[in-house]
Amino acid sequence: MKVRLYSGSLKLVEKSGVGQALHHQAAMLQSVGAEVTYKSSRDAAFVHINTVFPDSLAAALLAKLRGQKVIYYGHSTMEDFRNSFRLSNALAPLFRRWIKLCYSAGDAVVTPTEYSKALLLSYGIRRPVYALSNGIDTDFFRFGAEHREAFRMKYGLRPGDRAVVSVGHYIERKGILEYIKLARSMPQIRFFWFGYTNLNLIPREVRDGIANAPANLSFPGYVGREELRDAYCGCDLFCFLSQEETEGIVVLEALACSIPVLVRDIPVYDGWLRDGENVYKGRDFRSFRRHAEAILSGCADDLTQSGRSVAEQRSIPRMGMRLMRIYGEVSGAADSRKKSAEGKNPR
């Protein structure tokens, strides 16, 4: 079976979770023996659409005209569009209408979690919606002493130094302002924020926060997956204070690397990330600092083995098999509709 992964406008999202998800889909499909193409192909049985740009919607409609089944990936919601870029809050209601139109162009919608599935269904989308993790390459993202050493040497960390890492765009929703505050309150700890956003696209408060960040907080910018893996392995805590997510690929990457993880207690993690079992969760700055201090001082329970298990349950091959089951359901539903239509309109 051949599957086309539509890659139009990929350059605009390649350094985001959406770009990573598209590459993960290719790996999932290849793990189950499917043929993957990024080019327009009339003999592709399925077409994956991952973005919500106008060209993406046009590609979905063209695929439907060709008789191909379209899987539209629901990476974006109105909720995670808010508190991101300048004017995003004002535009959020319009964004909701637009993504509803885009997702409705598919034969089915795949979204990373049960939480994001519930959000999309609340929009009134009249297509089957499936919850399927974006997956994680657990062979690549795993702890290695050599990776830890590479990170610590590059950034001049001595044996006794403790380091905290976070990853994401420079946007308020990702919790960057509280992360800066946390770093300022713990001057004896080295903090790192990996990722980058054009400063012209973000609100003044975030720009000012970055400009006035404390000396113990570094912003290395966007790095490749090898260096990011080294950072996970080299730090002593992954701290992800995002206020809204559809899943959080970086959380899976950190868990796969068997390091302690601290996240904000938000609904997307309900049912699969459990406080005190595989991660630590906080609701406000005070709890973030309390957990961080306990983890970094060695006073908190070690949850890294159960955290690694969470990642393994969402490995690329496992998600590939689940994706194939979704294909089967979508194909079966399409065949049923075709037979029903033929029965109503006999020749």
mmCIF file of C-alpha atoms in Angstrom:
data_model
loop_
_atom_site.group_PDB
_atom_site.id
_atom_site.type_symbol
_atom_site.label_atom_id
_atom_site.label_comp_id
_atom_site.label_asym_id
_atom_site.label_seq_id
_atom_site.Cartn_x
_atom_site.Cartn_y
_atom_site.Cartn_z
ATOM 1 C CA MET A 1 0.000 0.000 0.000
ATOM 2 C CA LYS A 2 1.220 3.465 -0.887
ATOM 3 C CA VAL A 3 0.585 6.500 1.319
ATOM 4 C CA ARG A 4 1.284 10.087 0.407
ATOM 5 C CA LEU A 5 2.423 12.474 3.120
ATOM 6 C CA TYR A 6 1.530 15.910 1.839
ATOM 7 C CA SER A 7 4.557 18.140 2.428
ATOM 8 C CA GLY A 8 3.387 21.472 1.038
ATOM 9 C CA SER A 9 4.353 24.352 3.346
ATOM 10 C CA LEU A 10 6.474 21.907 5.369
ATOM 11 C CA LYS A 11 9.254 24.493 5.643
ATOM 12 C CA LEU A 12 6.927 26.685 7.700
ATOM 13 C CA VAL A 13 6.425 24.015 10.385
ATOM 14 C CA GLU A 14 9.489 21.799 10.044
ATOM 15 C CA LYS A 15 11.001 23.059 13.299
ATOM 16 C CA SER A 16 7.783 22.500 15.244
ATOM 17 C CA GLY A 17 5.981 19.495 16.668
ATOM 18 C CA VAL A 18 3.899 19.299 13.485
ATOM 19 C CA GLY A 19 7.024 18.852 11.390
ATOM 20 C CA GLN A 20 8.272 16.159 13.734
ATOM 21 C CA ALA A 21 4.907 14.408 13.606
ATOM 22 C CA LEU A 22 5.061 14.164 9.813
ATOM 23 C CA HIS A 23 8.469 12.480 10.001
ATOM 24 C CA HIS A 24 7.133 10.144 12.686
ATOM 25 C CA GLN A 25 4.262 9.156 10.394
ATOM 26 C CA ALA A 26 6.741 8.184 7.699
ATOM 27 C CA ALA A 27 8.595 6.007 10.200
ATOM 28 C CA MET A 28 5.336 4.441 11.430
ATOM 29 C CA LEU A 29 4.277 3.525 7.911
ATOM 30 C CA GLN A 30 7.679 2.148 6.977
ATOM 31 C CA SER A 31 7.714 0.050 10.155
ATOM 32 C CA VAL A 32 4.622 -1.803 8.921
ATOM 33 C CA GLY A 33 5.826 -2.170 5.334
ATOM 34 C CA ALA A 34 3.837 0.619 3.681
ATOM 35 C CA GLU A 35 5.314 2.608 0.796
ATOM 36 C CA VAL A 36 5.668 6.323 1.571
ATOM 37 C CA THR A 37 5.838 9.154 -0.932
ATOM 38 C CA TYR A 38 5.910 12.919 -0.512
ATOM 39 C CA LYS A 39 4.994 13.548 -4.144
ATOM 40 C CA SER A 40 1.586 13.769 -5.769
ATOM 41 C CA SER A 41 0.568 10.228 -6.622
ATOM 42 C CA ARG A 42 -2.706 9.010 -8.094
ATOM 43 C CA ASP A 43 -2.065 5.454 -6.895
ATOM 44 C CA ALA A 44 -1.691 6.380 -3.233
ATOM 45 C CA ALA A 45 -4.517 4.796 -1.272
ATOM 46 C CA PHE A 46 -4.316 7.353 1.540
ATOM 47 C CA VAL A 47 -3.165 10.953 1.740
ATOM 48 C CA HIS A 48 -2.041 12.461 5.065
ATOM 49 C CA ILE A 49 -2.550 16.185 5.634
ATOM 50 C CA ASN A 50 -0.784 17.691 8.656
ATOM 51 C CA THR A 51 -1.132 21.436 8.213
ATOM 52 C CA VAL A 52 -4.032 23.876 7.983
ATOM 53 C CA PHE A 53 -2.735 26.248 5.334
ATOM 54 C CA PRO A 54 -4.901 26.982 2.251
ATOM 55 C CA ASP A 55 -2.711 24.767 0.037
ATOM 56 C CA SER A 56 -3.238 21.885 2.470
ATOM 57 C CA LEU A 57 -7.013 22.154 2.209
ATOM 58 C CA ALA A 58 -6.724 22.292 -1.587
ATOM 59 C CA ALA A 59 -4.563 19.131 -1.533
ATOM 60 C CA ALA A 60 -7.166 17.339 0.588
ATOM 61 C CA LEU A 61 -9.984 18.277 -1.794
ATOM 62 C CA LEU A 62 -7.956 17.188 -4.831
ATOM 63 C CA ALA A 63 -7.222 13.829 -3.226
ATOM 64 C CA LYS A 64 -10.936 13.307 -2.549
ATOM 65 C CA LEU A 65 -11.712 14.070 -6.213
ATOM 66 C CA ARG A 66 -9.214 11.369 -7.191
ATOM 67 C CA GLY A 67 -10.977 8.864 -4.966
ATOM 68 C CA GLN A 68 -8.174 8.768 -2.399
ATOM 69 C CA LYS A 69 -8.938 8.579 1.306
ATOM 70 C CA VAL A 70 -7.738 11.569 3.302
ATOM 71 C CA ILE A 71 -6.457 11.363 6.854
ATOM 72 C CA TYR A 72 -6.385 14.863 8.298
ATOM 73 C CA TYR A 73 -4.180 15.212 11.362
ATOM 74 C CA GLY A 74 -5.647 17.412 14.088
ATOM 75 C CA HIS A 75 -2.484 18.885 15.585
ATOM 76 C CA SER A 76 -4.001 22.320 16.164
ATOM 77 C CA THR A 77 -6.925 23.498 18.269
ATOM 78 C CA MET A 78 -8.312 26.908 19.074
ATOM 79 C CA GLU A 79 -7.190 26.352 22.650
ATOM 80 C CA ASP A 80 -3.507 25.907 21.805
ATOM 81 C CA PHE A 81 -3.639 28.735 19.254
ATOM 82 C CA ARG A 82 -4.400 31.182 22.058
ATOM 83 C CA ASN A 83 -1.523 32.846 23.937
ATOM 84 C CA SER A 84 0.941 32.047 21.196
ATOM 85 C CA PHE A 85 1.730 34.784 18.683
ATOM 86 C CA ARG A 86 0.738 38.433 18.449
ATOM 87 C CA LEU A 87 -3.032 38.841 17.850
ATOM 88 C CA SER A 88 -3.581 35.092 18.342
ATOM 89 C CA ASN A 89 -6.238 35.607 21.021
ATOM 90 C CA ALA A 90 -8.256 37.961 18.828
ATOM 91 C CA LEU A 91 -8.014 35.577 15.882
ATOM 92 C CA ALA A 92 -8.738 32.386 17.868
ATOM 93 C CA PRO A 93 -12.504 32.173 17.043
ATOM 94 C CA LEU A 94 -11.777 32.563 13.330
ATOM 95 C CA PHE A 95 -9.021 29.972 13.608
ATOM 96 C CA ARG A 96 -11.505 27.511 15.113
ATOM 97 C CA ARG A 97 -13.871 27.935 12.142
ATOM 98 C CA TRP A 98 -11.001 27.510 9.708
ATOM 99 C CA ILE A 99 -9.597 24.324 11.237
ATOM 100 C CA LYS A 100 -13.100 22.864 11.430
ATOM 101 C CA LEU A 101 -13.393 23.440 7.684
ATOM 102 C CA CYS A 102 -9.980 21.876 7.059
ATOM 103 C CA TYR A 103 -10.491 18.815 9.250
ATOM 104 C CA SER A 104 -13.942 18.223 7.786
ATOM 105 C CA ALA A 105 -12.282 17.770 4.381
ATOM 106 C CA GLY A 106 -10.828 14.448 5.526
ATOM 107 C CA ASP A 107 -12.431 11.015 5.623
ATOM 108 C CA ALA A 108 -11.191 10.838 9.202
ATOM 109 C CA VAL A 109 -9.304 12.993 11.661
ATOM 110 C CA VAL A 110 -6.393 11.669 13.727
ATOM 111 C CA THR A 111 -5.378 13.670 16.779
ATOM 112 C CA PRO A 112 -2.749 12.792 19.412
ATOM 113 C CA THR A 113 -4.813 12.378 22.598
ATOM 114 C CA GLU A 114 -8.281 11.736 23.963
ATOM 115 C CA TYR A 115 -8.234 15.306 25.247
ATOM 116 C CA SER A 116 -7.675 16.857 21.810
ATOM 117 C CA LYS A 117 -10.219 14.419 20.366
ATOM 118 C CA ALA A 118 -12.856 15.737 22.780
ATOM 119 C CA LEU A 119 -12.020 19.324 21.821
ATOM 120 C CA LEU A 120 -12.377 18.626 18.099
ATOM 121 C CA LEU A 121 -15.661 16.795 18.571
ATOM 122 C CA SER A 122 -16.954 19.776 20.550
ATOM 123 C CA TYR A 123 -16.381 21.903 17.433
ATOM 124 C CA GLY A 124 -19.052 19.897 15.631
ATOM 125 C CA ILE A 125 -16.726 18.052 13.249
ATOM 126 C CA ARG A 126 -18.807 15.374 11.524
ATOM 127 C CA ARG A 127 -16.015 12.958 10.689
ATOM 128 C CA PRO A 128 -14.661 9.999 12.662
ATOM 129 C CA VAL A 129 -12.015 11.283 15.070
ATOM 130 C CA TYR A 130 -9.322 8.908 16.330
ATOM 131 C CA ALA A 131 -6.861 9.463 19.154
ATOM 132 C CA LEU A 132 -3.387 8.243 18.147
ATOM 133 C CA SER A 133 -0.133 9.410 19.697
ATOM 134 C CA ASN A 134 2.403 11.094 17.430
ATOM 135 C CA GLY A 135 4.754 8.357 18.604
ATOM 136 C CA ILE A 136 8.377 8.407 19.663
ATOM 137 C CA ASP A 137 11.553 6.816 18.317
ATOM 138 C CA THR A 138 12.537 4.953 21.474
ATOM 139 C CA ASP A 139 15.634 3.510 19.802
ATOM 140 C CA PHE A 140 17.041 6.969 19.141
ATOM 141 C CA PHE A 141 15.741 8.726 22.239
ATOM 142 C CA ARG A 142 17.235 6.717 25.080
ATOM 143 C CA PHE A 143 19.728 7.503 27.775
ATOM 144 C CA GLY A 144 23.419 7.190 26.920
ATOM 145 C CA ALA A 145 26.342 8.210 29.118
ATOM 146 C CA GLU A 146 28.189 9.453 26.029
ATOM 147 C CA HIS A 147 25.270 11.750 25.158
ATOM 148 C CA ARG A 148 25.221 13.142 28.685
ATOM 149 C CA GLU A 149 28.932 13.802 28.567
ATOM 150 C CA ALA A 150 28.697 15.530 25.171
ATOM 151 C CA PHE A 151 26.084 17.987 26.433
ATOM 152 C CA ARG A 152 27.848 18.753 29.674
ATOM 153 C CA MET A 153 31.193 19.305 27.980
ATOM 154 C CA LYS A 154 29.698 21.606 25.354
ATOM 155 C CA TYR A 155 28.074 23.860 27.936
ATOM 156 C CA GLY A 156 30.860 23.742 30.528
ATOM 157 C CA LEU A 157 28.941 21.864 33.208
ATOM 158 C CA ARG A 158 31.132 20.525 35.999
ATOM 159 C CA PRO A 159 30.467 17.170 37.717
ATOM 160 C CA GLY A 160 28.475 18.687 40.565
ATOM 161 C CA ASP A 161 26.470 21.154 38.462
ATOM 162 C CA ARG A 162 22.731 20.572 38.081
ATOM 163 C CA ALA A 163 20.943 21.443 34.859
ATOM 164 C CA VAL A 164 17.305 21.940 33.836
ATOM 165 C CA VAL A 165 16.103 21.853 30.215
ATOM 166 C CA SER A 166 12.926 22.947 28.443
ATOM 167 C CA VAL A 167 12.065 22.941 24.732
ATOM 168 C CA GLY A 168 9.617 24.984 22.684
ATOM 169 C CA HIS A 169 8.807 28.159 20.814
ATOM 170 C CA TYR A 170 9.225 31.482 22.567
ATOM 171 C CA ILE A 171 5.514 31.817 23.237
ATOM 172 C CA GLU A 172 3.604 32.507 26.427
ATOM 173 C CA ARG A 173 1.519 29.349 26.134
ATOM 174 C CA LYS A 174 4.669 27.252 26.461
ATOM 175 C CA GLY A 175 5.204 28.642 29.955
ATOM 176 C CA ILE A 176 8.361 30.538 29.090
ATOM 177 C CA LEU A 177 7.678 33.424 31.485
ATOM 178 C CA GLU A 178 7.295 31.106 34.469
ATOM 179 C CA TYR A 179 10.361 29.175 33.341
ATOM 180 C CA ILE A 180 12.365 32.405 33.372
ATOM 181 C CA LYS A 181 10.995 33.156 36.843
ATOM 182 C CA LEU A 182 11.958 29.661 38.014
ATOM 183 C CA ALA A 183 15.505 30.102 36.730
ATOM 184 C CA ARG A 184 15.782 33.451 38.482
ATOM 185 C CA SER A 185 14.660 31.902 41.766
ATOM 186 C CA MET A 186 17.319 29.148 41.556
ATOM 187 C CA PRO A 187 20.551 30.947 40.601
ATOM 188 C CA GLN A 188 22.731 28.000 41.610
ATOM 189 C CA ILE A 189 21.149 25.819 38.856
ATOM 190 C CA ARG A 190 21.895 26.042 35.113
ATOM 191 C CA PHE A 191 18.760 26.413 32.960
ATOM 192 C CA PHE A 192 18.464 25.935 29.187
ATOM 193 C CA TRP A 193 15.633 26.690 26.760
ATOM 194 C CA PHE A 194 16.011 25.024 23.361
ATOM 195 C CA GLY A 195 13.939 26.301 20.454
ATOM 196 C CA TYR A 196 13.459 29.609 18.696
ATOM 197 C CA THR A 197 10.765 31.981 17.441
ATOM 198 C CA ASN A 198 11.184 35.184 15.479
ATOM 199 C CA LEU A 199 10.994 37.870 18.150
ATOM 200 C CA ASN A 200 8.857 40.058 15.885
ATOM 201 C CA LEU A 201 6.052 37.490 16.135
ATOM 202 C CA ILE A 202 5.771 37.360 19.923
ATOM 203 C CA PRO A 203 4.260 39.816 22.427
ATOM 204 C CA ARG A 204 6.395 42.462 24.100
ATOM 205 C CA GLU A 205 6.114 40.811 27.521
ATOM 206 C CA VAL A 206 7.793 37.662 26.221
ATOM 207 C CA ARG A 207 10.469 39.629 24.333
ATOM 208 C CA ASP A 208 11.249 41.606 27.476
ATOM 209 C CA GLY A 209 11.348 38.421 29.556
ATOM 210 C CA ILE A 210 13.941 36.865 27.260
ATOM 211 C CA ALA A 211 15.981 40.065 27.061
ATOM 212 C CA ASN A 212 16.105 40.330 30.855
ATOM 213 C CA ALA A 213 16.566 36.642 31.645
ATOM 214 C CA PRO A 214 18.966 35.782 34.501
ATOM 215 C CA ALA A 215 22.571 34.842 33.799
ATOM 216 C CA ASN A 216 22.004 31.173 34.691
ATOM 217 C CA LEU A 217 19.469 30.757 31.840
ATOM 218 C CA SER A 218 20.805 30.071 28.326
ATOM 219 C CA PHE A 219 18.898 30.164 25.024
ATOM 220 C CA PRO A 220 20.908 27.982 22.588
ATOM 221 C CA GLY A 221 18.181 28.292 19.918
ATOM 222 C CA TYR A 222 16.927 25.563 17.629
ATOM 223 C CA VAL A 223 19.151 22.467 17.495
ATOM 224 C CA GLY A 224 19.028 19.159 15.625
ATOM 225 C CA ARG A 225 17.643 15.982 17.149
ATOM 226 C CA GLU A 226 21.103 14.620 18.034
ATOM 227 C CA GLU A 227 22.000 17.669 20.098
ATOM 228 C CA LEU A 228 18.533 17.717 21.622
ATOM 229 C CA ARG A 229 18.900 14.079 22.672
ATOM 230 C CA ASP A 230 22.241 14.993 24.259
ATOM 231 C CA ALA A 231 20.522 17.790 26.166
ATOM 232 C CA TYR A 232 17.848 15.454 27.525
ATOM 233 C CA CYS A 233 20.479 12.950 28.623
ATOM 234 C CA GLY A 234 22.768 15.634 30.024
ATOM 235 C CA CYS A 235 20.261 17.460 32.195
ATOM 236 C CA ASP A 236 18.910 16.514 35.608
ATOM 237 C CA LEU A 237 15.334 17.653 35.007
ATOM 238 C CA PHE A 238 13.117 18.297 32.007
ATOM 239 C CA CYS A 239 10.693 21.054 32.965
ATOM 240 C CA PHE A 240 7.788 21.678 30.584
ATOM 241 C CA LEU A 241 5.377 24.322 31.868
ATOM 242 C CA SER A 242 3.151 24.554 28.780
ATOM 243 C CA GLN A 243 -0.382 25.762 29.485
ATOM 244 C CA GLU A 244 -2.024 23.891 26.596
ATOM 245 C CA GLU A 245 -0.979 21.000 24.345
ATOM 246 C CA THR A 246 -2.510 18.388 22.078
ATOM 247 C CA GLU A 247 0.184 15.946 23.281
ATOM 248 C CA GLY A 248 3.707 17.298 23.629
ATOM 249 C CA ILE A 249 6.273 15.358 21.574
ATOM 250 C CA VAL A 250 9.114 16.827 23.632
ATOM 251 C CA VAL A 251 7.639 15.288 26.783
ATOM 252 C CA LEU A 252 7.762 11.856 25.149
ATOM 253 C CA GLU A 253 11.348 12.480 24.044
ATOM 254 C CA ALA A 254 12.394 13.377 27.571
ATOM 255 C CA LEU A 255 10.593 10.384 29.085
ATOM 256 C CA ALA A 256 12.259 8.102 26.539
ATOM 257 C CA CYS A 257 15.658 9.423 27.671
ATOM 258 C CA SER A 258 14.904 8.346 31.256
ATOM 259 C CA ILE A 259 15.236 11.707 32.932
ATOM 260 C CA PRO A 260 12.911 13.223 35.573
ATOM 261 C CA VAL A 261 10.032 15.190 34.051
ATOM 262 C CA LEU A 262 8.027 18.036 35.597
ATOM 263 C CA VAL A 263 4.949 19.290 33.746
ATOM 264 C CA ARG A 264 2.063 21.631 34.412
ATOM 265 C CA ASP A 265 -1.050 19.783 35.560
ATOM 266 C CA ILE A 266 -3.297 20.330 32.515
ATOM 267 C CA PRO A 267 -6.089 18.134 31.081
ATOM 268 C CA VAL A 268 -4.131 16.802 28.087
ATOM 269 C CA TYR A 269 -2.045 14.608 30.405
ATOM 270 C CA ASP A 270 -5.006 13.066 32.230
ATOM 271 C CA GLY A 271 -5.057 9.288 32.023
ATOM 272 C CA TRP A 272 -1.517 8.716 30.771
ATOM 273 C CA LEU A 273 0.820 10.952 32.783
ATOM 274 C CA ARG A 274 0.272 10.417 36.490
ATOM 275 C CA ASP A 275 1.672 12.660 39.195
ATOM 276 C CA GLY A 276 4.149 10.835 41.389
ATOM 277 C CA GLU A 277 4.002 7.718 39.186
ATOM 278 C CA ASN A 278 5.727 8.567 35.901
ATOM 279 C CA VAL A 279 6.091 12.376 36.101
ATOM 280 C CA TYR A 280 5.714 15.172 38.605
ATOM 281 C CA LYS A 281 2.970 17.760 38.092
ATOM 282 C CA GLY A 282 2.556 21.284 39.396
ATOM 283 C CA ARG A 283 -0.272 23.804 39.209
ATOM 284 C CA ASP A 284 1.516 27.054 40.051
ATOM 285 C CA PHE A 285 4.945 28.578 40.489
ATOM 286 C CA ARG A 286 5.224 27.522 44.119
ATOM 287 C CA SER A 287 4.622 23.859 43.287
ATOM 288 C CA PHE A 288 6.937 24.011 40.258
ATOM 289 C CA ARG A 289 9.760 25.253 42.445
ATOM 290 C CA ARG A 290 9.027 22.759 45.229
ATOM 291 C CA HIS A 291 9.125 19.810 42.829
ATOM 292 C CA ALA A 292 12.213 21.115 41.021
ATOM 293 C CA GLU A 293 14.129 21.535 44.276
ATOM 294 C CA ALA A 294 13.156 18.045 45.473
ATOM 295 C CA ILE A 295 14.156 16.404 42.184
ATOM 296 C CA LEU A 296 17.454 18.265 41.852
ATOM 297 C CA SER A 297 18.439 17.590 45.452
ATOM 298 C CA GLY A 298 17.724 13.864 45.117
ATOM 299 C CA CYS A 299 14.866 13.968 47.632
ATOM 300 C CA ALA A 300 12.127 12.988 45.152
ATOM 301 C CA ASP A 301 11.310 9.416 44.153
ATOM 302 C CA ASP A 302 12.951 8.228 40.924
ATOM 303 C CA LEU A 303 10.159 7.861 38.342
ATOM 304 C CA THR A 304 12.363 7.497 35.285
ATOM 305 C CA GLN A 305 11.771 3.778 34.710
ATOM 306 C CA SER A 306 7.990 4.184 34.640
ATOM 307 C CA GLY A 307 8.450 7.298 32.498
ATOM 308 C CA ARG A 308 10.433 5.298 29.974
ATOM 309 C CA SER A 309 7.585 2.755 29.915
ATOM 310 C CA VAL A 310 5.146 5.513 28.894
ATOM 311 C CA ALA A 311 7.357 6.300 25.903
ATOM 312 C CA GLU A 312 7.748 2.627 24.970
ATOM 313 C CA GLN A 313 3.967 2.222 24.885
ATOM 314 C CA ARG A 314 3.963 4.936 22.211
ATOM 315 C CA SER A 315 6.892 3.654 20.166
ATOM 316 C CA ILE A 316 6.890 4.176 16.412
ATOM 317 C CA PRO A 317 6.207 0.493 15.524
ATOM 318 C CA ARG A 318 3.291 0.266 17.971
ATOM 319 C CA MET A 319 1.737 3.444 16.614
ATOM 320 C CA GLY A 320 2.275 2.138 13.074
ATOM 321 C CA MET A 321 0.176 -0.940 13.831
ATOM 322 C CA ARG A 322 -2.569 1.192 15.342
ATOM 323 C CA LEU A 323 -2.516 3.464 12.300
ATOM 324 C CA MET A 324 -3.073 0.468 10.060
ATOM 325 C CA ARG A 325 -6.145 -0.467 12.109
ATOM 326 C CA ILE A 326 -7.474 3.049 11.590
ATOM 327 C CA TYR A 327 -6.927 2.644 7.845
ATOM 328 C CA GLY A 328 -8.969 -0.547 7.976
ATOM 329 C CA GLU A 329 -11.855 1.156 9.761
ATOM 330 C CA VAL A 330 -11.819 4.133 7.387
ATOM 331 C CA SER A 331 -11.762 1.832 4.336
ATOM 332 C CA GLY A 332 -14.551 -0.320 5.754
ATOM 333 C CA ALA A 333 -16.724 2.694 6.437
ATOM 334 C CA ALA A 334 -16.126 4.009 2.906
ATOM 335 C CA ASP A 335 -17.059 0.647 1.380
ATOM 336 C CA SER A 336 -20.242 0.531 3.451
ATOM 337 C CA ARG A 337 -21.256 4.008 2.301
ATOM 338 C CA LYS A 338 -20.593 3.030 -1.323
ATOM 339 C CA LYS A 339 -22.728 -0.119 -1.084
ATOM 340 C CA SER A 340 -25.496 1.836 0.615
ATOM 341 C CA ALA A 341 -25.461 4.436 -2.150
ATOM 342 C CA GLU A 342 -25.548 1.755 -4.846
ATOM 343 C CA GLY A 343 -28.497 0.112 -3.129
ATOM 344 C CA LYS A 344 -30.448 3.363 -3.096
ATOM 345 C CA ASN A 345 -29.635 4.104 -6.717
ATOM 346 C CA PRO A 346 -29.735 0.770 -8.613
ATOM 347 C CA ARG A 347 -28.905 0.907 -12.272
#
